[in-house]
PDB file of C-alpha atoms in Angstrom:
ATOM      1  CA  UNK A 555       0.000   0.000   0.000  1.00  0.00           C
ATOM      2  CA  UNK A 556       1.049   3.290  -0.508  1.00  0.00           C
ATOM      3  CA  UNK A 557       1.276   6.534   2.055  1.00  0.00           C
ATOM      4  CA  UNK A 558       3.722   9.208   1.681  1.00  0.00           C
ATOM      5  CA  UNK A 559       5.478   9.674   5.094  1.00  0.00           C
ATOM      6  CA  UNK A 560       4.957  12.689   7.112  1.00  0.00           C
ATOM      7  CA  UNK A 561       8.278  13.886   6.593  1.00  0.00           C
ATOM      8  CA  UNK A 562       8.467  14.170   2.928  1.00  0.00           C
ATOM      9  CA  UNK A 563       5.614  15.909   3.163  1.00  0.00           C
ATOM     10  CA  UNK A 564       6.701  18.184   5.313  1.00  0.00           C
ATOM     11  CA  UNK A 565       9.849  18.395   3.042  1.00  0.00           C
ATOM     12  CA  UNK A 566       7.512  20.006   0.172  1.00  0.00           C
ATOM     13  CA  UNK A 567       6.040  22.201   2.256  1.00  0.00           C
ATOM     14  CA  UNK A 568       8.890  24.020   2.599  1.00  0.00           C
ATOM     15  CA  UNK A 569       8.321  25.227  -0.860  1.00  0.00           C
ATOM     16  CA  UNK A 570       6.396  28.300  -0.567  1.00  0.00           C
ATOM     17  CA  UNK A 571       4.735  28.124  -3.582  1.00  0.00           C
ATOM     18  CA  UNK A 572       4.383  24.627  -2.639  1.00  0.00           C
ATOM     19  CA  UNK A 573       2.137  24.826   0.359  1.00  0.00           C
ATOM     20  CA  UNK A 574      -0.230  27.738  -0.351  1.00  0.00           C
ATOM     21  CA  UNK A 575      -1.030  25.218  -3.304  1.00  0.00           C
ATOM     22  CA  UNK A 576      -1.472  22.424  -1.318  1.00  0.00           C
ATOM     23  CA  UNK A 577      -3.404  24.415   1.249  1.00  0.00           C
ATOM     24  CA  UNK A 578      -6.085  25.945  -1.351  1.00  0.00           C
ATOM     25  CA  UNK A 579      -6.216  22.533  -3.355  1.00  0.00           C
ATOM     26  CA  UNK A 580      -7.089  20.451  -0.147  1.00  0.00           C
ATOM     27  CA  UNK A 581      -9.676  23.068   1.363  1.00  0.00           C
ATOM     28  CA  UNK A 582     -11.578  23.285  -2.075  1.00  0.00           C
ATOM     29  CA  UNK A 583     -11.890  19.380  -2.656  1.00  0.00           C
ATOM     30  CA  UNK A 584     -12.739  18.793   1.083  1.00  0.00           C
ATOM     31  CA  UNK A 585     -15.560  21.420   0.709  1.00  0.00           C
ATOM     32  CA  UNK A 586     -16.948  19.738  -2.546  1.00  0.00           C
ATOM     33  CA  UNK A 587     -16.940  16.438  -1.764  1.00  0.00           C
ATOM     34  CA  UNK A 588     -18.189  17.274   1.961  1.00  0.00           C
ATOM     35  CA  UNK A 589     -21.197  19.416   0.038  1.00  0.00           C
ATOM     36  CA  UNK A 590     -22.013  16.717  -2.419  1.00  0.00           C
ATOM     37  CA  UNK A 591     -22.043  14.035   0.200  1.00  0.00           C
ATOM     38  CA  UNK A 592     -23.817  15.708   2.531  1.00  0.00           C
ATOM     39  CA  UNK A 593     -26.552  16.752   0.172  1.00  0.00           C
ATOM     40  CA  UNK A 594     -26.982  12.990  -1.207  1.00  0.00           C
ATOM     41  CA  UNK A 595     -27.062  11.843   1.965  1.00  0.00           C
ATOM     42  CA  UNK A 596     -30.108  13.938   2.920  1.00  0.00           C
ATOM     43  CA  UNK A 597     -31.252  12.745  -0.855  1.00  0.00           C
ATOM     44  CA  UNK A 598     -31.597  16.273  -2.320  1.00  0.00           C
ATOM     45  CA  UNK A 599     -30.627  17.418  -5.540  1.00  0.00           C
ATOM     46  CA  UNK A 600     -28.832  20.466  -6.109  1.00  0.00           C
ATOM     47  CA  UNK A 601     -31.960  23.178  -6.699  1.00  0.00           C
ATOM     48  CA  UNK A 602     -33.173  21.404  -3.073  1.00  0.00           C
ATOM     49  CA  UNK A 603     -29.739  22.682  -1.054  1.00  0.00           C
ATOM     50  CA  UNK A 604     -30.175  25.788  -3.258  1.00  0.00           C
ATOM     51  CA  UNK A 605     -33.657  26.555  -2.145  1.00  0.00           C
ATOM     52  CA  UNK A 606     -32.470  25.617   1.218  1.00  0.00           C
ATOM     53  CA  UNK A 607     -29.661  28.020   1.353  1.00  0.00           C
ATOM     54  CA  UNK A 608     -31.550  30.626  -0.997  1.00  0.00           C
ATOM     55  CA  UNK A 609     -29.001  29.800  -3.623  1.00  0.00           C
ATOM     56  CA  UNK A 610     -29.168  29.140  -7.139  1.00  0.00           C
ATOM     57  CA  UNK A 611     -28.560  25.912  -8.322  1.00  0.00           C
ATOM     58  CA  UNK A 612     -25.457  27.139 -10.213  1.00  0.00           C
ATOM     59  CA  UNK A 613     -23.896  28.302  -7.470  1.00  0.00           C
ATOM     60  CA  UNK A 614     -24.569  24.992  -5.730  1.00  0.00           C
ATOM     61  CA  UNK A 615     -23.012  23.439  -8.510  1.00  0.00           C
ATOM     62  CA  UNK A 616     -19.962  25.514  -8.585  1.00  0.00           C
ATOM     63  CA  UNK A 617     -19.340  24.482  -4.815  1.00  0.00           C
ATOM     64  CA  UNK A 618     -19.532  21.215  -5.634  1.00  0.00           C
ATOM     65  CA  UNK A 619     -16.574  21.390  -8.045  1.00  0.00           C
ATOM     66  CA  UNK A 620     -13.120  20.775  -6.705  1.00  0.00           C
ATOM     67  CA  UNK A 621     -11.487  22.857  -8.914  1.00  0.00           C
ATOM     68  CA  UNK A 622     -13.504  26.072  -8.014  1.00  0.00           C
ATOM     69  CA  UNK A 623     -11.635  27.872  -5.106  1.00  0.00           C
ATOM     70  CA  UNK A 624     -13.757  31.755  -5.027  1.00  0.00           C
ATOM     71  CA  UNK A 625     -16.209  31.015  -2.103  1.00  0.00           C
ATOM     72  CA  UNK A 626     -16.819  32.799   0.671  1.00  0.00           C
ATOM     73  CA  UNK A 627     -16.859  32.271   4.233  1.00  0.00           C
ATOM     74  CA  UNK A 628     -20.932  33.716   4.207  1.00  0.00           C
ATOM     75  CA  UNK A 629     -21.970  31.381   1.498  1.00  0.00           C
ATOM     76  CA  UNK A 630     -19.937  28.394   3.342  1.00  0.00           C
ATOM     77  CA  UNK A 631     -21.861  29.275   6.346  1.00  0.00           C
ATOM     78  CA  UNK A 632     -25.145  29.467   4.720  1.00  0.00           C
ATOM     79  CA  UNK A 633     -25.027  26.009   2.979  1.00  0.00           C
ATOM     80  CA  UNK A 634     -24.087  24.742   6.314  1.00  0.00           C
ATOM     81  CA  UNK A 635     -26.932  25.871   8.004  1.00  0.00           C
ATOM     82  CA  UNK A 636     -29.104  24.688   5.416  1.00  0.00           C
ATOM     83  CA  UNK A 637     -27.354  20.945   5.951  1.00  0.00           C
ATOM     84  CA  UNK A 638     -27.861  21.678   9.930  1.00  0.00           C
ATOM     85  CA  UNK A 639     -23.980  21.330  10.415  1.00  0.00           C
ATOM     86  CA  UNK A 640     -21.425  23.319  11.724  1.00  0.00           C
ATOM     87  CA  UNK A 641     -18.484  25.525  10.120  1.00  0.00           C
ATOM     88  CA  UNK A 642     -15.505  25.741  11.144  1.00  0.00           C
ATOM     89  CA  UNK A 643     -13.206  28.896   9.458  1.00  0.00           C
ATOM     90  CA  UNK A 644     -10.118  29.549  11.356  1.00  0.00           C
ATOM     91  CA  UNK A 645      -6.018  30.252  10.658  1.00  0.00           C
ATOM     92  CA  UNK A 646      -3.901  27.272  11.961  1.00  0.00           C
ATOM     93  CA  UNK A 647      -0.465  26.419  12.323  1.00  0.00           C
ATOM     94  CA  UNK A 648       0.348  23.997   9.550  1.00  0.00           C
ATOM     95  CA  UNK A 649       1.240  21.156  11.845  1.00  0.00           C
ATOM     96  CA  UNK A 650      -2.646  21.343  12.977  1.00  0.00           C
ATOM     97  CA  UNK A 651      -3.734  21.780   9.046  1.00  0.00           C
ATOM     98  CA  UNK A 652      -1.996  18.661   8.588  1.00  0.00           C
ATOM     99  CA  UNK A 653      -3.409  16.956  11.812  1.00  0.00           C
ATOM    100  CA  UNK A 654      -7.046  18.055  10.394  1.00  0.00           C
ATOM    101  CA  UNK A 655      -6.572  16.757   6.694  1.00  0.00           C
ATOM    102  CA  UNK A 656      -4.461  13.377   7.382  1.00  0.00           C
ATOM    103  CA  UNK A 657      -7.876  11.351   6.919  1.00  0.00           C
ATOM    104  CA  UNK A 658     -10.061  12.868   3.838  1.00  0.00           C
ATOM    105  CA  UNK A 659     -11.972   9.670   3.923  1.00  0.00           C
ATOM    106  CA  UNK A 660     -15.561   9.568   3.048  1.00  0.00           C
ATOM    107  CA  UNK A 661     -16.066   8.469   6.877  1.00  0.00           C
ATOM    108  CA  UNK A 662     -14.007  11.222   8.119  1.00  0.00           C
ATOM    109  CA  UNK A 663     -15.442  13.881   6.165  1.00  0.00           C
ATOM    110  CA  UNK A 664     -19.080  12.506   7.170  1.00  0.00           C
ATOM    111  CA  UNK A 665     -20.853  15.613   9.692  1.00  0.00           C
ATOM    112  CA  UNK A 666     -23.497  14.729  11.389  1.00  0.00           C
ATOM    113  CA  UNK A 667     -26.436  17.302  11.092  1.00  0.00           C
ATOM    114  CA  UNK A 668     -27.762  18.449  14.799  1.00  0.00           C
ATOM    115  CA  UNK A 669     -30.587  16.608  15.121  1.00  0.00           C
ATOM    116  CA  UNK A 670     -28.311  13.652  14.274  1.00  0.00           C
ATOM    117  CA  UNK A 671     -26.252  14.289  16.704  1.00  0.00           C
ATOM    118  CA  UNK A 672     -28.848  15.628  19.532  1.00  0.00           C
ATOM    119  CA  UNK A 673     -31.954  14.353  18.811  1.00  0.00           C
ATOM    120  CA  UNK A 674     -31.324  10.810  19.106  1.00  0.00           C
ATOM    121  CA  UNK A 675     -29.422  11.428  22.831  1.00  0.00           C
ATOM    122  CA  UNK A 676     -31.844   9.481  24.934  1.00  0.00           C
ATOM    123  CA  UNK A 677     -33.813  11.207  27.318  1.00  0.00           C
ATOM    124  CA  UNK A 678     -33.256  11.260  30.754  1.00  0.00           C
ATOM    125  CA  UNK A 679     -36.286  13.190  32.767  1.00  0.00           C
ATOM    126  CA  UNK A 680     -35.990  14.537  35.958  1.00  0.00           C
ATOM    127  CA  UNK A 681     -39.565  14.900  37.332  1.00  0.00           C
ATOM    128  CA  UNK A 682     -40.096  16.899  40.079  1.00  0.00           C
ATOM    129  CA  UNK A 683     -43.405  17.017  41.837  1.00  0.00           C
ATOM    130  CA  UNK A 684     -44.145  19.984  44.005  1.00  0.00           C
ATOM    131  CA  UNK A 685     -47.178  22.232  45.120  1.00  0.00           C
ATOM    132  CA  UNK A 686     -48.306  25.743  44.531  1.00  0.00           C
ATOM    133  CA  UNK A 687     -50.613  28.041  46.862  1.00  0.00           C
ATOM    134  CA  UNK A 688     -53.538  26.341  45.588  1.00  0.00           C
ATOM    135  CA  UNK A 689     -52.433  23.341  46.563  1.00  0.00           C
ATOM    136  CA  UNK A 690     -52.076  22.071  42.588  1.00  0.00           C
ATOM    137  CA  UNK A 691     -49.862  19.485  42.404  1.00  0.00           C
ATOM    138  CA  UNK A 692     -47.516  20.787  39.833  1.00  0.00           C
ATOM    139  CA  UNK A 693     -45.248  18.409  37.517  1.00  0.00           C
ATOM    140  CA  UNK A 694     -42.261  19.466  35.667  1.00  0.00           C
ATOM    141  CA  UNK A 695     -39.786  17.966  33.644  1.00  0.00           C
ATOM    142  CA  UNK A 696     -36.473  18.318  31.873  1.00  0.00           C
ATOM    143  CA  UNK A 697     -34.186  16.696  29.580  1.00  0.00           C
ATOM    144  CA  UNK A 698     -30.348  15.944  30.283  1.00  0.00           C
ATOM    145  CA  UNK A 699     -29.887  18.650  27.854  1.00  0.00           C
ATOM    146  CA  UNK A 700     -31.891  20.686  30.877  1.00  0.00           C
ATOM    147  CA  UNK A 701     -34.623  21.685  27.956  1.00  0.00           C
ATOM    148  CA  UNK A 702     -38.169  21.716  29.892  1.00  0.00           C
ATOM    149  CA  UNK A 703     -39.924  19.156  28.198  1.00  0.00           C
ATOM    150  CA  UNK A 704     -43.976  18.786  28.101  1.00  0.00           C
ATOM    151  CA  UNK A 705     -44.469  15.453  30.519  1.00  0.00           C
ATOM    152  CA  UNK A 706     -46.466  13.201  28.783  1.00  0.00           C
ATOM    153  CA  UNK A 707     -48.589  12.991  31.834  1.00  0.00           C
ATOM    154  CA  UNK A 708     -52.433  13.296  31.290  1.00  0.00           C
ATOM    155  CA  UNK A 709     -52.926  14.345  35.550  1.00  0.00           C
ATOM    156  CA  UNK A 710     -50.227  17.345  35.072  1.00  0.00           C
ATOM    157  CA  UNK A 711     -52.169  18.820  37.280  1.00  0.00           C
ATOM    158  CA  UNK A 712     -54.338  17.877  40.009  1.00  0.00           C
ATOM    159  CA  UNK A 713     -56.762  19.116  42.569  1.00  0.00           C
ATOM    160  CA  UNK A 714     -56.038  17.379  45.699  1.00  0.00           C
TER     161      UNK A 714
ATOM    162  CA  UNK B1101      -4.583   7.781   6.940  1.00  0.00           C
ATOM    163  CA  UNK B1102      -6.621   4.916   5.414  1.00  0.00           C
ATOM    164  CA  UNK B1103      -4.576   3.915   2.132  1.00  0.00           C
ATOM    165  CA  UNK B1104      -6.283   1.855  -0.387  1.00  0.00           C
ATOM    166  CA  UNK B1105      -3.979   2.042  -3.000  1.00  0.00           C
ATOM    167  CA  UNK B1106      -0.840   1.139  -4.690  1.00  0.00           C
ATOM    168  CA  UNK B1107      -0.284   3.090  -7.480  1.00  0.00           C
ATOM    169  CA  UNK B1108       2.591   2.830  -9.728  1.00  0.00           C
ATOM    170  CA  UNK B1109       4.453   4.420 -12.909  1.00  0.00           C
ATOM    171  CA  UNK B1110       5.591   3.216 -16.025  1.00  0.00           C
ATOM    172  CA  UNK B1111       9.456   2.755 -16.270  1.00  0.00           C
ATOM    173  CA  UNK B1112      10.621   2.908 -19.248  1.00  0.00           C
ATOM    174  CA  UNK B1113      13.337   0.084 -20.881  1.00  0.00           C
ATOM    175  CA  UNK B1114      16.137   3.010 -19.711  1.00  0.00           C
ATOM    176  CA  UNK B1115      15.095   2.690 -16.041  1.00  0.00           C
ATOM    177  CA  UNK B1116      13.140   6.084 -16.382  1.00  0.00           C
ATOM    178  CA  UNK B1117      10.478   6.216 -13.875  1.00  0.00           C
ATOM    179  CA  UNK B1118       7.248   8.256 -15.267  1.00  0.00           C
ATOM    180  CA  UNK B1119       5.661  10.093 -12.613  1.00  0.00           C
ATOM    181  CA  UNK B1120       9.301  10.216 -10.889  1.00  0.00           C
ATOM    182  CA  UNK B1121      10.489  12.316 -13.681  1.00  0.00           C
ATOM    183  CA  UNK B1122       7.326  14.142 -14.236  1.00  0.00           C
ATOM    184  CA  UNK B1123       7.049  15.002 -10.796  1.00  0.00           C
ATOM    185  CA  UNK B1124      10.824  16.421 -10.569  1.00  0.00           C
ATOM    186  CA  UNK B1125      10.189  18.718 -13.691  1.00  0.00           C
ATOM    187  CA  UNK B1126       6.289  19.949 -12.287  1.00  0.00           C
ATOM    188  CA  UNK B1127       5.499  23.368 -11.131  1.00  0.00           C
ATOM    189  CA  UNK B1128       5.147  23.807  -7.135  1.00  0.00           C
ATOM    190  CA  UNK B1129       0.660  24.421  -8.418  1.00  0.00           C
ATOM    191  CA  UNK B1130       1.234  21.227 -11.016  1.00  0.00           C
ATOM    192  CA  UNK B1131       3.076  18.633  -7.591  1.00  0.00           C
ATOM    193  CA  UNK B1132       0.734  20.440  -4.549  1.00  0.00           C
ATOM    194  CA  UNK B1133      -2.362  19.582  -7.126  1.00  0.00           C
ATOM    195  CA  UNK B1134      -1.279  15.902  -7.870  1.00  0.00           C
ATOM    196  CA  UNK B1135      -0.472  15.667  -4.701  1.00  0.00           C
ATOM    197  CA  UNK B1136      -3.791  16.282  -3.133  1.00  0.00           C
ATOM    198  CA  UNK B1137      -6.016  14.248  -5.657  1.00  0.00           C
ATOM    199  CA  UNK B1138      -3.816  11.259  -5.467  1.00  0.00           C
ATOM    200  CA  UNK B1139      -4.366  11.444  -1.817  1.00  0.00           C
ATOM    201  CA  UNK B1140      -8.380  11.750  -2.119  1.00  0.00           C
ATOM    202  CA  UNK B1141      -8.147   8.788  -4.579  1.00  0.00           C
ATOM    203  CA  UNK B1142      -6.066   6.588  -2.022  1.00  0.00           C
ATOM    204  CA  UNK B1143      -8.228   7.048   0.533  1.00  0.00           C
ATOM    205  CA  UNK B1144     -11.251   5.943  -1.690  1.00  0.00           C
ATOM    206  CA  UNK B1145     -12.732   2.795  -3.065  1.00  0.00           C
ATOM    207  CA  UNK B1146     -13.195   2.982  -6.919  1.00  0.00           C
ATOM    208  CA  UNK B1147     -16.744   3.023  -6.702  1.00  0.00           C
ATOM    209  CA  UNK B1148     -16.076   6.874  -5.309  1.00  0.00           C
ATOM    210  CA  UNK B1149     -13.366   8.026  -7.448  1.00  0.00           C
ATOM    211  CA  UNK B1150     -16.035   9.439  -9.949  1.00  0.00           C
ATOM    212  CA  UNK B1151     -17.032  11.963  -7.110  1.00  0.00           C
ATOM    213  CA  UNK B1152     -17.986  14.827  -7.006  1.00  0.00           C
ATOM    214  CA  UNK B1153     -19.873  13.850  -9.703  1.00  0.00           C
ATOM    215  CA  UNK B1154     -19.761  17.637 -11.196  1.00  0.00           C
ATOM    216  CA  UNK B1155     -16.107  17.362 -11.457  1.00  0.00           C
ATOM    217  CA  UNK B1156     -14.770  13.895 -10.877  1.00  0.00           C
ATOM    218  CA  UNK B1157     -11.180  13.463 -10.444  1.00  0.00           C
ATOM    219  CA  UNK B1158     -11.527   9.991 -12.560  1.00  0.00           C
ATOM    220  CA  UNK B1159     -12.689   8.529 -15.377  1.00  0.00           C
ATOM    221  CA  UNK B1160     -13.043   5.343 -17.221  1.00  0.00           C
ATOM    222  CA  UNK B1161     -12.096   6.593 -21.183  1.00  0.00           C
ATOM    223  CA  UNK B1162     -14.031   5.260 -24.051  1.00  0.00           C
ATOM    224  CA  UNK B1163     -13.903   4.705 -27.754  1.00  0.00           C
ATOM    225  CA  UNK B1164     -10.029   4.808 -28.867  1.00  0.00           C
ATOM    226  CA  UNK B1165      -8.816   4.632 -25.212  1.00  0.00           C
ATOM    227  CA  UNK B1166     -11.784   2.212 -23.998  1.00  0.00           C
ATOM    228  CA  UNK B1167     -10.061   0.041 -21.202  1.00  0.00           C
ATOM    229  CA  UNK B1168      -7.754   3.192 -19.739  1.00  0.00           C
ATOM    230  CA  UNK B1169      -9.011   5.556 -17.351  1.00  0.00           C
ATOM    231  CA  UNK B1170      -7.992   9.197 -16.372  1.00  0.00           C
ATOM    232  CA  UNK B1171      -6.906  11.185 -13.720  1.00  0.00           C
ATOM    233  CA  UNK B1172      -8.398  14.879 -13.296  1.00  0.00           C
ATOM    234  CA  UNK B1173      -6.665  17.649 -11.819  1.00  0.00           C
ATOM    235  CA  UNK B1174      -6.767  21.426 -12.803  1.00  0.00           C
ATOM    236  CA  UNK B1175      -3.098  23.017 -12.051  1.00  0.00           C
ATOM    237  CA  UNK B1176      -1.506  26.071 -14.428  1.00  0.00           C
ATOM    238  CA  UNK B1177      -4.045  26.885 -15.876  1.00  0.00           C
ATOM    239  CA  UNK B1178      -4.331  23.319 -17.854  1.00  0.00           C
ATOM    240  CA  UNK B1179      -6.304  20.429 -16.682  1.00  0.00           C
ATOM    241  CA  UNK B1180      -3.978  17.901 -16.350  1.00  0.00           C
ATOM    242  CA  UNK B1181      -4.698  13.889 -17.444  1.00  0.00           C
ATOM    243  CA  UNK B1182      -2.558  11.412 -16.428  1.00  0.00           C
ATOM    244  CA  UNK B1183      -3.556   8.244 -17.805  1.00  0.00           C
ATOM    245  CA  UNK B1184      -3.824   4.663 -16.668  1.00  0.00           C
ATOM    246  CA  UNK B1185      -4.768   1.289 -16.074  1.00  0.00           C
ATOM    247  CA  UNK B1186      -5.863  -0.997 -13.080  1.00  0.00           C
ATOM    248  CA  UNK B1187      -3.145  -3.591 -13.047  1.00  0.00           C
ATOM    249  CA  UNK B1188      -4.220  -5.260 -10.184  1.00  0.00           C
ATOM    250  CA  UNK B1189      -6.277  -5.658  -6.838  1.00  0.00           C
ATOM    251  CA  UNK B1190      -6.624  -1.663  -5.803  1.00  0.00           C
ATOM    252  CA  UNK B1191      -3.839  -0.945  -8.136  1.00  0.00           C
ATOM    253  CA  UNK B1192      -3.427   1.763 -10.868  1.00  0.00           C
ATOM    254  CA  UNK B1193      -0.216   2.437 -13.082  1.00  0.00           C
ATOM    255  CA  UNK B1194      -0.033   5.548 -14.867  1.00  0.00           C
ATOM    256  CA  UNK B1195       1.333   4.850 -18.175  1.00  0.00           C
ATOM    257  CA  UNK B1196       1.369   9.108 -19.143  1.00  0.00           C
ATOM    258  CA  UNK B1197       0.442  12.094 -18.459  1.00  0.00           C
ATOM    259  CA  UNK B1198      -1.642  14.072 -21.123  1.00  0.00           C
ATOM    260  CA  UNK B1199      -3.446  16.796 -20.569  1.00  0.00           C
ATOM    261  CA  UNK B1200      -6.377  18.325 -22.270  1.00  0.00           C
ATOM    262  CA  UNK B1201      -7.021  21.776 -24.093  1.00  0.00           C
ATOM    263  CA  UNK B1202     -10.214  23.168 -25.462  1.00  0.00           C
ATOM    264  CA  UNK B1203     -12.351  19.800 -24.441  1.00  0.00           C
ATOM    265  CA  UNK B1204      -9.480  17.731 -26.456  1.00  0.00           C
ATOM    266  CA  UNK B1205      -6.941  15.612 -25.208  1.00  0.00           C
ATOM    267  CA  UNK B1206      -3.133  16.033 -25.915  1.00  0.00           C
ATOM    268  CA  UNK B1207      -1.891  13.788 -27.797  1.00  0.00           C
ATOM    269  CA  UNK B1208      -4.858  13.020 -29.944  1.00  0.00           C
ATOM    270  CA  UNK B1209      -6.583   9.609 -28.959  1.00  0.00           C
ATOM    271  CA  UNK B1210      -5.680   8.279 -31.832  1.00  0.00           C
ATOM    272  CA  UNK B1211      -2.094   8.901 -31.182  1.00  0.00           C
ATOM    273  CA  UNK B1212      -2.003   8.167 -27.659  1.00  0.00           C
ATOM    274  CA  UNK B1213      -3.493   4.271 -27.779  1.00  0.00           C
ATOM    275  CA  UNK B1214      -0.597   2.880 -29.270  1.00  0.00           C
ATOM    276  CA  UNK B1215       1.908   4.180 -26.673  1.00  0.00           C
ATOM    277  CA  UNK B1216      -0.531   2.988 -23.760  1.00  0.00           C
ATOM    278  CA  UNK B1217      -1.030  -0.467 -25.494  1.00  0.00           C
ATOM    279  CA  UNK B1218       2.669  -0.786 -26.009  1.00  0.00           C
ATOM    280  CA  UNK B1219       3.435   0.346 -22.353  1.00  0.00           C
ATOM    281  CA  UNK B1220       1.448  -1.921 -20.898  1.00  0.00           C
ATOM    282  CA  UNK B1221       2.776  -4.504 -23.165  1.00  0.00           C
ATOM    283  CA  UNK B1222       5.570  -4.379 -21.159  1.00  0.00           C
ATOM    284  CA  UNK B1223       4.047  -4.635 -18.444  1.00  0.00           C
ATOM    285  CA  UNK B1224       1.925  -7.446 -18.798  1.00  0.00           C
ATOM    286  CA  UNK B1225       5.762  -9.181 -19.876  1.00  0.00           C
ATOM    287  CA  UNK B1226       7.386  -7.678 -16.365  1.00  0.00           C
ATOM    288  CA  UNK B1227       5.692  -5.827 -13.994  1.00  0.00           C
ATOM    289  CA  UNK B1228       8.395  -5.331 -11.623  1.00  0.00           C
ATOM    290  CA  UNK B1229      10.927  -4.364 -14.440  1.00  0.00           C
ATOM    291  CA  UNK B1230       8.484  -2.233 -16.367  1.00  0.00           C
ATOM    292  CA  UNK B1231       6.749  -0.375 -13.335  1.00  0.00           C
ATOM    293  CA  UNK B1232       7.777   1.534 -10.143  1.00  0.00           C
ATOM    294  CA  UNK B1233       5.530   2.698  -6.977  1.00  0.00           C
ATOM    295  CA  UNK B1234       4.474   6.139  -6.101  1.00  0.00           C
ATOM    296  CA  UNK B1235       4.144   7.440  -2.621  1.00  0.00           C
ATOM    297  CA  UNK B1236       1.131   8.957  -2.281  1.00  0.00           C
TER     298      UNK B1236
END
């Protein structure tokens, strides 16, 4: 099997010219593949994402095409809110670039949208019973998440 | 890293290794570029290396190179096609790099079957002799 060692990469790198490249190339094919992947997995077609992110389908296109490298960071961020994932923009050393980018995978490059990663966290309820000036038995509950939840109770509240 | 692949270069009866020598004489754009899709390919099964599908960075060829298949990568300006063969289990040799201008390939088709067919002629006779492995 093959696989470059880290070294020789690093080697290269030390080419200017070299590394702003290899930085560019690897952020435009990560973002195309990660769009295209993410979009099929959610089984929409490109005008869907577009309507989603109030896009035309061109530009979805364009983003979906590894050799296309004039995005911004707004239109990143608003086809990741219409897939429900996150975005991460920030300037790194380029041990930590490399770190980030060693596995381009389709596994490693799969982002789980937030209902994904949230929703499907069971439940636990705390239920707490208490009693107002009425004397109404009150009933409350919460998620782990420490959302207040509606409990699927049909005596939520009774006269004692 | 999870490597898939072994790819590997034609070497020619002199001992010259193809994408050795090509890489050597490429542009910092042309070996950053290669670089990079070779990687994306490694870590892929062939059943993905014709994603994205609006600008794979392979494909099977057909009519006068029917049987090869090509790399894509876009790097000065030209969009750069080496060209290749499976030679084995997750293996691909690149036999030479051609690029394409205007929609058309360089060298014409035409021109360019014979020196595959021949190449991996030798191949076929030695593949230890006729190839060598490329790092990805």
């Amino acid at each position: 099997m093959s696989g470059k060692s880290k070294a020789e990469l690093i080697k290269e790198l030390r080419d200017k010219e070299f590394r702003a490249s290899y930085v560019t190339s690897i952020l435009a094919i990560v973002r195309a593949f990660q769009i295209e992947a993410l979009r099929l997995k959610r089984t929409w077609n490109q005008s869907r994402l577009g309507i989603r992110s109030k896009k035309p389908q061109s530009e979805i296109s364009r983003l979906e095409n590894p050799d296309y490298v004039n995005c911004t960071v707004k239109t990143l961020a608003d086809i990741a809110a219409a897939l429900d994932v996150a975005l991460i923009v920030k300037f790194v050393p380029f041990s930590r670039f490399l770190q980030e980018f060693e596995d381009v995978s389709p596994e490693a490059l799969d982002a789980k949208s937030f209902s994904e990663e949230f929703d499907s966290t069971p439940i636990t309820p705390t239920v707490s019973i208490g009693s107002t000036a009425s004397q109404n038995v009150v009933i409350t509950a919460s998620t782990s998440f420490g959302q207040n939840i509606n409990p699927r109770i049909s005596i939520a509240e009774t006269q004692i | 890293m999870s490597s898939l692949w072994t790819f590997k270069g034609f070497r020619s009866e002199g001992g010259e290794r193809l994408i050795r020598e090509w890489y050597k004489n490429a542009s910092a754009d042309k070996k950053a570029k290669f670089s990079v899709t070779m990687k994306f390919l490694d870590e892929r099964p062939q059943a993905d290396w014709s994603r994205p599908a609006q600008k794979p960075r392979f494909k099977m060829l057909s009519h006068d190179l029917a049987g090869y298949g090509e790399i894509r990568f876009f790097a000065d300006n030209v969009q750069q096609r080496p060209i290749g063969k499976f030679t084995g289990k997750n293996e691909f040799t690149i036999l030479y790099f051609a690029i394409e201008v205007g929609n058309k390939l360089r060298p014409k088709p035409k021109a360019l079957r014979p020196i595959l067919d021949e190449r991996m002629q030798l191949i076929s006779s030695d593949k230890e002799r006729y190839t060598h492995e490329w790092k990805v």
